[in-house]
Coordinates of C-alpha atoms and ligand atoms in Angstrom, one line a residue:
X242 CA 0.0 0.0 0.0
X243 CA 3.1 2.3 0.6
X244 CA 5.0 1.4 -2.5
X245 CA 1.4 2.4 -4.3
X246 CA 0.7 5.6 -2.3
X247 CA 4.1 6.7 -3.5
X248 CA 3.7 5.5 -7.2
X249 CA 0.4 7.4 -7.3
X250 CA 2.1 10.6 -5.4
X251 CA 5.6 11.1 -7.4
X252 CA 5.8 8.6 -10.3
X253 CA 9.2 9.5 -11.5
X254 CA 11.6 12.1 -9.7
X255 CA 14.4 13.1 -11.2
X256 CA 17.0 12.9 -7.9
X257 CA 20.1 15.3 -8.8
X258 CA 19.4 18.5 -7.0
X259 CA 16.1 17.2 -5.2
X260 CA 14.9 15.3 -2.8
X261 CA 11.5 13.6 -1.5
X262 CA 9.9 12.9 1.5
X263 CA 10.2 9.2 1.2
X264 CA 13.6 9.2 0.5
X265 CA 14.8 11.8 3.1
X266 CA 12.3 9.6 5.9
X267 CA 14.4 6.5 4.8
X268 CA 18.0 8.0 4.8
X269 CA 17.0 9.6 8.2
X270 CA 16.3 6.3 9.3
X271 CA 19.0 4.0 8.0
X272 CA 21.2 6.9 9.4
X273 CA 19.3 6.4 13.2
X274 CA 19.3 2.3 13.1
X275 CA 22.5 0.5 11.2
X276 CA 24.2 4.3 10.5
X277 CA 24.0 4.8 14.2
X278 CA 27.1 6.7 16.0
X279 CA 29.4 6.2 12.3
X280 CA 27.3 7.3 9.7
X281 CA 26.3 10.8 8.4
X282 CA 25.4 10.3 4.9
X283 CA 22.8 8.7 2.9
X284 CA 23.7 7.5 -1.0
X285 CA 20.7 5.8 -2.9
X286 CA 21.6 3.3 -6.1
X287 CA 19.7 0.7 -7.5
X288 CA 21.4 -2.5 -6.5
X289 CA 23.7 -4.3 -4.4
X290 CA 26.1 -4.0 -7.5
X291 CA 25.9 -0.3 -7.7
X292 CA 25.6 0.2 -3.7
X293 CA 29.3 -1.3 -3.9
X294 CA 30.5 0.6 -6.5
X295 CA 29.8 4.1 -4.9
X296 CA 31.3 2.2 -1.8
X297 CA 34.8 2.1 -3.5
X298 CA 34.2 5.4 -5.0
X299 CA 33.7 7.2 -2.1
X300 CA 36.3 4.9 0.2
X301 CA 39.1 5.2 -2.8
X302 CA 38.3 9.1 -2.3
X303 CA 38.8 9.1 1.1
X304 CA 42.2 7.2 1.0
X305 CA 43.7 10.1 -1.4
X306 CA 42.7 12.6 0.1
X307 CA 44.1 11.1 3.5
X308 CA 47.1 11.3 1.7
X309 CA 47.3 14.8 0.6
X310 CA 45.9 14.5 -3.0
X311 CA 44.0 17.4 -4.3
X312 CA 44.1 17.8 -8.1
X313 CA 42.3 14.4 -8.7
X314 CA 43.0 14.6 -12.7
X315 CA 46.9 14.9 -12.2
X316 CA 47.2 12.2 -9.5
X317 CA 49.7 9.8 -10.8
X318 CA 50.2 7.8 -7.8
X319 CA 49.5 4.1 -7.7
X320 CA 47.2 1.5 -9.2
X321 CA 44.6 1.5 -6.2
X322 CA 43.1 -2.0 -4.8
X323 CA 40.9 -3.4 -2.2
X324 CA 42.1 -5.4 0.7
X325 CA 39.4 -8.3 0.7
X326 CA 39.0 -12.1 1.3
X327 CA 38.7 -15.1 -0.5
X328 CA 35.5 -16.4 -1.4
X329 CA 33.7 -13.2 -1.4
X330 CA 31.3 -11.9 -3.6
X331 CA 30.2 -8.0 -4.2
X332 CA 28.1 -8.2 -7.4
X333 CA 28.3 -8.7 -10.9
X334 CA 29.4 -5.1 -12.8
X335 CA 32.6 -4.9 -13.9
X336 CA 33.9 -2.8 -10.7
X337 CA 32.4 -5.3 -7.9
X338 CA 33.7 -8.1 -10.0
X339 CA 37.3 -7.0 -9.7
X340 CA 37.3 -6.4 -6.1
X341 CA 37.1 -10.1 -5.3
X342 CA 39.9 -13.4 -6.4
X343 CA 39.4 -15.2 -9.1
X344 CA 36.0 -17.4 -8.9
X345 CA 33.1 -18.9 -11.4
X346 CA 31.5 -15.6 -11.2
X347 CA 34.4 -13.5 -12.7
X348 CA 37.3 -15.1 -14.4
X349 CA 37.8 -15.2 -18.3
X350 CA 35.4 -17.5 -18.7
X351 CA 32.3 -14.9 -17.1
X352 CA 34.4 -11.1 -18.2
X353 CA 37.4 -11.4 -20.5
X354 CA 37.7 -7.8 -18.8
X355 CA 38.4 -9.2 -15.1
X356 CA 41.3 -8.4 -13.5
X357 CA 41.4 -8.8 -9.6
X358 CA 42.6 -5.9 -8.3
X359 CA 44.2 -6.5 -4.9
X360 CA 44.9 -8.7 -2.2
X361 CA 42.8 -11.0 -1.2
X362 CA 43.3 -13.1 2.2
X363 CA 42.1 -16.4 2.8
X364 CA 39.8 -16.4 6.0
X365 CA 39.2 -19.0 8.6
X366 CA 35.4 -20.2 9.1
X367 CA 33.7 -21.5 10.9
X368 CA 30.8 -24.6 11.0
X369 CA 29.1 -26.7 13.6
X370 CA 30.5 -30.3 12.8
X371 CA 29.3 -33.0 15.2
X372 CA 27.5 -30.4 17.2
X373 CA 30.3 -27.4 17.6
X374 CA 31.8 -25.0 15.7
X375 CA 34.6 -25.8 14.3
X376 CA 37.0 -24.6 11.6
X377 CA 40.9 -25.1 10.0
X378 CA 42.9 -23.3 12.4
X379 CA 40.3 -23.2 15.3
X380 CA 42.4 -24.9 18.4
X381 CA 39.0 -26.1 20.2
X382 CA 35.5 -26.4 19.1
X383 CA 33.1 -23.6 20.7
X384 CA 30.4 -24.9 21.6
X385 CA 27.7 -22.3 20.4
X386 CA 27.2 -19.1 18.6
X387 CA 27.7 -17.0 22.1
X388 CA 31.0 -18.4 22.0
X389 CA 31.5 -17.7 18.6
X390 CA 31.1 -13.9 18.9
X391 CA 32.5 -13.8 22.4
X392 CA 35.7 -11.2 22.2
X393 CA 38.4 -14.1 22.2
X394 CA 41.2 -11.5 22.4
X395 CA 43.7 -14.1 21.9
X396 CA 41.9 -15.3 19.1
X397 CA 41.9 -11.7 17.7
X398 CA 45.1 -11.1 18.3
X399 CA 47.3 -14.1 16.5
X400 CA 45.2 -13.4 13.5
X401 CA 46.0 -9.5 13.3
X402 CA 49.8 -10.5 14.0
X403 CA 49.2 -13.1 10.6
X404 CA 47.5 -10.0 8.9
X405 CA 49.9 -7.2 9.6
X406 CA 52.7 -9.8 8.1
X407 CA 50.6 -10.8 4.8
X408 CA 50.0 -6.3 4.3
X409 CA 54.0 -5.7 5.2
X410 CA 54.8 -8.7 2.2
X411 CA 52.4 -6.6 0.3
X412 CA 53.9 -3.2 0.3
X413 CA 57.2 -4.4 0.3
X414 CA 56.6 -6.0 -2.9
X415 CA 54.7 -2.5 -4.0
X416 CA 57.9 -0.9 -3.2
X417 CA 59.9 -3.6 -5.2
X418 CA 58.2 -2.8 -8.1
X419 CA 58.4 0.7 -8.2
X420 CA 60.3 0.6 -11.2
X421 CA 58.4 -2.2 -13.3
X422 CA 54.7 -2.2 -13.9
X423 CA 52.4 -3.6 -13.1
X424 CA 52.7 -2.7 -9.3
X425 CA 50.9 -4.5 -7.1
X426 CA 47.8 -1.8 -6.3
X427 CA 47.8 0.4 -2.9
X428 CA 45.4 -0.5 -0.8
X429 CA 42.8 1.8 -0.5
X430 CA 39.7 -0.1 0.5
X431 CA 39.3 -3.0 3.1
X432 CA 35.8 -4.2 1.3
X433 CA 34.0 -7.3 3.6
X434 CA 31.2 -9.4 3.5
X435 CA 30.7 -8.8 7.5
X436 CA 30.3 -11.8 8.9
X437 CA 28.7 -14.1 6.3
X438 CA 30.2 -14.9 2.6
X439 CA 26.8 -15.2 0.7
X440 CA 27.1 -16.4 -2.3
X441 CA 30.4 -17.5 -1.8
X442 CA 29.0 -20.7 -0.1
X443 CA 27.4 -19.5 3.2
X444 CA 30.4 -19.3 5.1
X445 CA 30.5 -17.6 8.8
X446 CA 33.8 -15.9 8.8
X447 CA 35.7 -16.1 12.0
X448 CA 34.4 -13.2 13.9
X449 CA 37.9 -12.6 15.6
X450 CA 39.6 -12.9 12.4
X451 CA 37.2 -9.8 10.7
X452 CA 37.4 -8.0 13.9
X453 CA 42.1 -8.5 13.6
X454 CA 41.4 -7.3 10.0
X455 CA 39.5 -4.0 11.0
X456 CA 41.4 -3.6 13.5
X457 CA 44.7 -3.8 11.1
X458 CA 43.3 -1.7 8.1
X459 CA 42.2 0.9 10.3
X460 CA 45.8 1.2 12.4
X461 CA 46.9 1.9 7.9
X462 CA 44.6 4.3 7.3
X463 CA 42.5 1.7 5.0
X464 CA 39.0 2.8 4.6
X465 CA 36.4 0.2 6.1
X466 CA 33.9 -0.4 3.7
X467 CA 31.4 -3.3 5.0
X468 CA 29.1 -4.5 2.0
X469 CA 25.9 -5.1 4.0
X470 CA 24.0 -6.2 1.7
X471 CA 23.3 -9.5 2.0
X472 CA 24.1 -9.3 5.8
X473 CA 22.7 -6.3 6.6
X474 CA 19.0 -5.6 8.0
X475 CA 18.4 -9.1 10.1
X476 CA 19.0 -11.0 7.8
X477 CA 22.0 -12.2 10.3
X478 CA 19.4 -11.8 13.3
X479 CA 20.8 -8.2 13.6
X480 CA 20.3 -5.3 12.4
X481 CA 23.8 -5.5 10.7
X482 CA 26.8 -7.5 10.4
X483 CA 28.3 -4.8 11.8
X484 CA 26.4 -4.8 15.1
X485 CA 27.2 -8.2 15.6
X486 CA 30.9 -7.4 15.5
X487 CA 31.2 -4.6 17.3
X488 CA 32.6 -2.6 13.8
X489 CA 31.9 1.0 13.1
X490 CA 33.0 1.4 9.2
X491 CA 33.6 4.1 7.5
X492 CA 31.0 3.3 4.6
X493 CA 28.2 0.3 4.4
X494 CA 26.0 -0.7 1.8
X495 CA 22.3 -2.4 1.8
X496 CA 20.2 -3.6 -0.3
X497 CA 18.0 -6.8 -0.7
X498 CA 15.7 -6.5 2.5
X499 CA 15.8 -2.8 2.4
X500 CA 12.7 -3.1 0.5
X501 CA 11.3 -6.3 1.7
X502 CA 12.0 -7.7 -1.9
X503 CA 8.9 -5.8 -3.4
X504 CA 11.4 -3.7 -5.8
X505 CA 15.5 -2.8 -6.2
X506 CA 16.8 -0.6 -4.8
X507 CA 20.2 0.5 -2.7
X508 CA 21.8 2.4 -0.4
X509 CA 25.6 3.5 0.5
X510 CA 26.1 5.5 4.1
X511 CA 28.9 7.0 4.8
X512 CA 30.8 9.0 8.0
X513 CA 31.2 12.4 7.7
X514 CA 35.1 12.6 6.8
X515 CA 34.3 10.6 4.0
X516 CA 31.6 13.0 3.0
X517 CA 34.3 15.9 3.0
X518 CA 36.6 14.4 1.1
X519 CA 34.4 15.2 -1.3
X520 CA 33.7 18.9 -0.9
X521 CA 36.0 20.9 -3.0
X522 CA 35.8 24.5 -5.0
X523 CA 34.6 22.7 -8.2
X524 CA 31.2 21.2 -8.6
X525 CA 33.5 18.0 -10.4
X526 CA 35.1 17.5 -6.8
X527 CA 31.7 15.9 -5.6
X528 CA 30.6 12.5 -6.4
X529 CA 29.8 12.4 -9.7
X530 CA 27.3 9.4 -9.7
X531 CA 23.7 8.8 -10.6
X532 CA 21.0 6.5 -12.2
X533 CA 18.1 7.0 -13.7
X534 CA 16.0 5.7 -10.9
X535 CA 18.2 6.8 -8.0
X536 CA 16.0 7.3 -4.8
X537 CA 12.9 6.0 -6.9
X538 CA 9.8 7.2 -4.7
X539 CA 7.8 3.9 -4.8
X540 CA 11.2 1.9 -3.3
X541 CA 11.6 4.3 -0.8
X542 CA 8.2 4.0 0.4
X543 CA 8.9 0.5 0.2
X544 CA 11.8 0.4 2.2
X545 CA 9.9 2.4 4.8
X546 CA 7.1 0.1 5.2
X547 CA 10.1 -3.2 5.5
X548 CA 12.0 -1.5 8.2
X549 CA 8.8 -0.4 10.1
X550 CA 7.5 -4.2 9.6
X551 CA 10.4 -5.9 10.8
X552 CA 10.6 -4.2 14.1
X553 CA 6.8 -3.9 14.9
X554 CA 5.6 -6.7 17.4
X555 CA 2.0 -6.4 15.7
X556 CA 3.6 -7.6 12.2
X557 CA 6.4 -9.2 12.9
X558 CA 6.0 -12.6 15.3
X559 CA 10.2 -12.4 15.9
X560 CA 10.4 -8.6 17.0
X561 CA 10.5 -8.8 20.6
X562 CA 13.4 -11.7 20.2
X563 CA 15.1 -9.7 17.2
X564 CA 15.2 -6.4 19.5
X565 CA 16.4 -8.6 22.9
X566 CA 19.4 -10.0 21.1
X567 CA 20.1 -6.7 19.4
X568 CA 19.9 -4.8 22.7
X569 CA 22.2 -7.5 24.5
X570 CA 24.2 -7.4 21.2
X571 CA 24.1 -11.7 21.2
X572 CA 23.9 -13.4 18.1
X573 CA 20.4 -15.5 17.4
X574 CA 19.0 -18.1 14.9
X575 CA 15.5 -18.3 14.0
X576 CA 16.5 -22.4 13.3
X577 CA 17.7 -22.8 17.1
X578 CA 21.2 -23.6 18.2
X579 CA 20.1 -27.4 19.3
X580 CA 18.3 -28.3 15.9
X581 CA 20.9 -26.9 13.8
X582 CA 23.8 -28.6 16.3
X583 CA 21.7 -31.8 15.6
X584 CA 22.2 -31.2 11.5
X585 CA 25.1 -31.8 11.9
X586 CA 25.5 -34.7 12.8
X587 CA 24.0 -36.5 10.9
X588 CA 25.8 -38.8 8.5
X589 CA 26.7 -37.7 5.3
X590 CA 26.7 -33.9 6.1
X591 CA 29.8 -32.2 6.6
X592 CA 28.7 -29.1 8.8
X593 CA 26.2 -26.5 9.2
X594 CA 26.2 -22.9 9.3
X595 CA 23.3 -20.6 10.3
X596 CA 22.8 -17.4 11.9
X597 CA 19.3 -15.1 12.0
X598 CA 17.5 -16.1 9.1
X599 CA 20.0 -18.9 7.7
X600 CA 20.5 -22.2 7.6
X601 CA 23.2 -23.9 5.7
X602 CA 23.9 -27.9 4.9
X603 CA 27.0 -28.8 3.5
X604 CA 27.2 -32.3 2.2
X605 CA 29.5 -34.5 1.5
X606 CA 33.6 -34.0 2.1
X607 CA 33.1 -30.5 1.0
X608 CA 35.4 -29.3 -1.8
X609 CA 34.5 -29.0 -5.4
X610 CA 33.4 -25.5 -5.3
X611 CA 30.7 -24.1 -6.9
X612 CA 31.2 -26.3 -10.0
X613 CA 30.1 -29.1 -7.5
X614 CA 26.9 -30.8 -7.7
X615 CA 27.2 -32.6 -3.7
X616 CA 23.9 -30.5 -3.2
X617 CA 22.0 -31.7 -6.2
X618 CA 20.2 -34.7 -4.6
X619 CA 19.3 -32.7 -1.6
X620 CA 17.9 -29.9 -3.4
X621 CA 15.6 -32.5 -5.9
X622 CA 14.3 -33.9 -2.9
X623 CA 13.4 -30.5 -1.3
X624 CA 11.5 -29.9 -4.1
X625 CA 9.5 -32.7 -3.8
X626 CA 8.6 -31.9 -0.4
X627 CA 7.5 -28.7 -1.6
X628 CA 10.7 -26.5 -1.1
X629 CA 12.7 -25.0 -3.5
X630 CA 16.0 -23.8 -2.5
X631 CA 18.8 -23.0 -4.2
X632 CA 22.6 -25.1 -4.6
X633 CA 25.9 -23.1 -3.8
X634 CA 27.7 -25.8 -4.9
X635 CA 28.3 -28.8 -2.2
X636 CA 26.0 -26.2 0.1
X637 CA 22.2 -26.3 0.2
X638 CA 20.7 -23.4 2.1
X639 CA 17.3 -22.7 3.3
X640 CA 16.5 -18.7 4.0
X641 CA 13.2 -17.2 6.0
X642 CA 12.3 -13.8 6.2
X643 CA 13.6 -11.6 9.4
X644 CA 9.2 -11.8 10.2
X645 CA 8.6 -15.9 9.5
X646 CA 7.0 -17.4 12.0
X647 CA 8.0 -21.0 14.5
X648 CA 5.6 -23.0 12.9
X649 CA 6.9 -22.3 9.0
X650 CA 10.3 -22.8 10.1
X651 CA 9.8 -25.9 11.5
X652 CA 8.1 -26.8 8.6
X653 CA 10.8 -26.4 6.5
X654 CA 13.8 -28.1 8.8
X655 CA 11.3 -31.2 8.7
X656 CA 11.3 -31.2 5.2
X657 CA 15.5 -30.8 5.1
X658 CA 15.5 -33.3 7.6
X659 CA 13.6 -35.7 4.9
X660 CA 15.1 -34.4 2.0
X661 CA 18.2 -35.3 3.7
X662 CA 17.7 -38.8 4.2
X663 CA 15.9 -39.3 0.8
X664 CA 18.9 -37.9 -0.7
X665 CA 20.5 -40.7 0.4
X666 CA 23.3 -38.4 2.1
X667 CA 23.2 -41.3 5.3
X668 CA 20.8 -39.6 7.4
X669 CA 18.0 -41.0 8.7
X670 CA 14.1 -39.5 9.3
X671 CA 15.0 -38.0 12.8
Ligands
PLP940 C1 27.3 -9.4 -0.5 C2 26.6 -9.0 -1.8 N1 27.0 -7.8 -2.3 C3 26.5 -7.4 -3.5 C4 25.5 -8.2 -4.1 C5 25.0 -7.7 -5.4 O1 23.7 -7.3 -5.2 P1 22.7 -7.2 -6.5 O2 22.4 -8.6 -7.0 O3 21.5 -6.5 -5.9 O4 23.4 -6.3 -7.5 C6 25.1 -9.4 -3.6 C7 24.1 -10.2 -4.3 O5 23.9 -11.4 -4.0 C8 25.7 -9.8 -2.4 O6 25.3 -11.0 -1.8

């Protein structure tokens, strides 16, 4: 009914130089929920995609002018980069593509115009195997997802003494090359999937090791940028990744849930520094970005309606346990700890992820990548108990909404529980 009033009200508004009251209602409040205490400034965009993209432009912005630059068409300095992890993903335009490693989505194979542009770290994650979660690296198992997001200083700190090494090989080797070309880029934007890779497989970062690796790009004057967008607006059981780790960045960008997935549309905040590294005598100092639906009125409205819906107790059945664990800043699943922990394991799956609104099975050893079809049987089976989910390779994953209810969750972790054994993955009818 929103999303119509708004139709009916604006149609089209051409955003350069104006503004609307759904769109100022929404930045004013994304800036008062997940902008809270860091964030100043509201960009709209159309996608995830583009959300990033003004991301880098305004954190790539920020680095120069941190470093003195002024005359933006003379700068000759280096190639600039993002500091970023394996696995991730950011979108499919040409500029989200190359902040990630090599993957299905980007090589020579999607974009003969790919080229990764800079360095990419490989992060430890973590799973419940056997009931715990457990990951490479991970000395014991913790037992649940309070544990997982405790502060672990220890934790934090080895992994920020591994990343300060792999940034110090880094530069060295930029100062190395000086000479020859190409120079490995500068690093001008840490970009992160807070949390939770998406469509890189599902897989729940390390906490400590995201927290080391803020911590780290910060201490080098590295932007934060924190792509929120399939994290962001609890889908994670929080109103942001970032809540859930304890990160201000210095920009964020949401999309998906924004609008309750009734129409696109995207939004980039940013801190106030970053905002006046763009202010300069000349109207080409400012960010120089738009689209031809930027801000549109009906998403707006849209978006306004979601966020209200989300956090109303009349609407939404999970509100009062969404706000609790935001207030007490502890991480929740709408799957629960125990049936998730009893996933996995079962035979034949090789741990379980979930977190908010996620649950995620991987089967088999693992491995294979998204090429892999380990998920194949499990998903054919879903289907013909009625649910249709989607492979990431050896990973099937079932999704609610931040507002779907016990009884439709429980609905559909009996039907993964079947699909499971009729997959013939080893597991039985439990
Ligand atoms: C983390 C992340 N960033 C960016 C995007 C791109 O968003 P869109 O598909 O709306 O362009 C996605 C989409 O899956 C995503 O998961």
């Amino acid at each position: 009914r929103a999303a119509a009033a708004a139709a009916a009200r604006y149609g089209h508004v051409i955003f350069s130089g104006t503004v609307h009251e759904p769109a100022l209602q929404l930045a004013e409040a994304m800036l008062d929920s997940v902008g809270q205490g860091w964030a100043s400034r509201a960009f709209f965009s159309d996608d995830g995609s583009t959300a990033v993209e003004v991301a880098l432009k305004m954190a790539f912005r920020k680095f120069l002018a941190d470093r003195g630059a002024t005359d933006w068409e003379v700068d000759d300095g280096p190639e600039l980069g993002v500091l970023g992890l394996q696995g991730a993903y950011h979108g499919d335009t040409l500029g989200a593509m190359d902040c990630v490693a090599p993957s299905p989505f980007n090589g020579r194979r999607q974009t003969p115009w790919y080229a990764g542009r800079g360095l990419f770290l490989d992060p430890p994650t973590l799973a419940l195997r056997g009931g715990a979660w457990a990951g490479a690296g991970q000395p014991a198992p913790l037992p649940d997802l309070a544990a997982v997001f405790a502060p672990r200083p220890e934790a934090v700190a080895a992994h920020r003494a591994a990343i300060a090494a792999a940034l110090d090989a880094h530069d060295a080797a930029a100062g190395a090359h000086l000479a020859a070309r190409p120079a490995p880029p500068a690093l001008a934007a840490c970009l992160l999937e807070p949390v939770v890779q998406g469509s890189g497989g599902m897989r729940l970062v390390d906490p400590a090791f995201q927290r080391a690796l803020a911590a780290e790009a910060r201490a080098r004057g590295i932007p934060l940028v924190l792509d929120e967008v399939f994290t962001g607006l609890w889908r994670l059981g929080a109103p942001s990744g970032a809540a859930l780790l304890g990160l201000d960045p210095d920009v964020a960008c949401y999309g998906k849930l924004l609008t309750g997935g009734l129409v696109p549309l995207a939004l980039t905040l940013a801190s106030e520094p970053v905002f006046e590294a763009f202010k300069g005598e000349s109207k080409l100092d400012a960010l120089l970005h738009g689209h031809s639906y930027t801000a549109h009125p009906t998403g707006c409205a849209a978006a306004l309606a979601a966020l209200a819906a989300y956090a109303s107790p009349a609407l939404n059945p999970n509100a009062g346990a969404l706000a609790g664990a935001a207030a007490r800043r502890l991480p929740l699943t709408l799957w629960g700890e125990a049936a998730a922990a009893e996933l996995s394991r079962l035979p034949g799956v090789a741990g379980v992820t979930t977190l908010g609104t996620l649950l995620a099975v991987e089967l088999g050893g693992g491995g294979g990548g998204y090429a892999s079809d380990a998920a194949a049987g499990v998903v054919a089976a879903l289907r013909r108990h009625g649910v249709f989910a989607r492979p990431l390779g050896p990973v099937v994953y079932l999704m609610v909404t931040p507002m779907t209810g016990a009884g439709e969750v429980d609905r559909l972790l009996a039907a993964m529980k079947l699909a499971l054994a009729d997959a013939g993955t080893g597991a039985g009818p439990c």
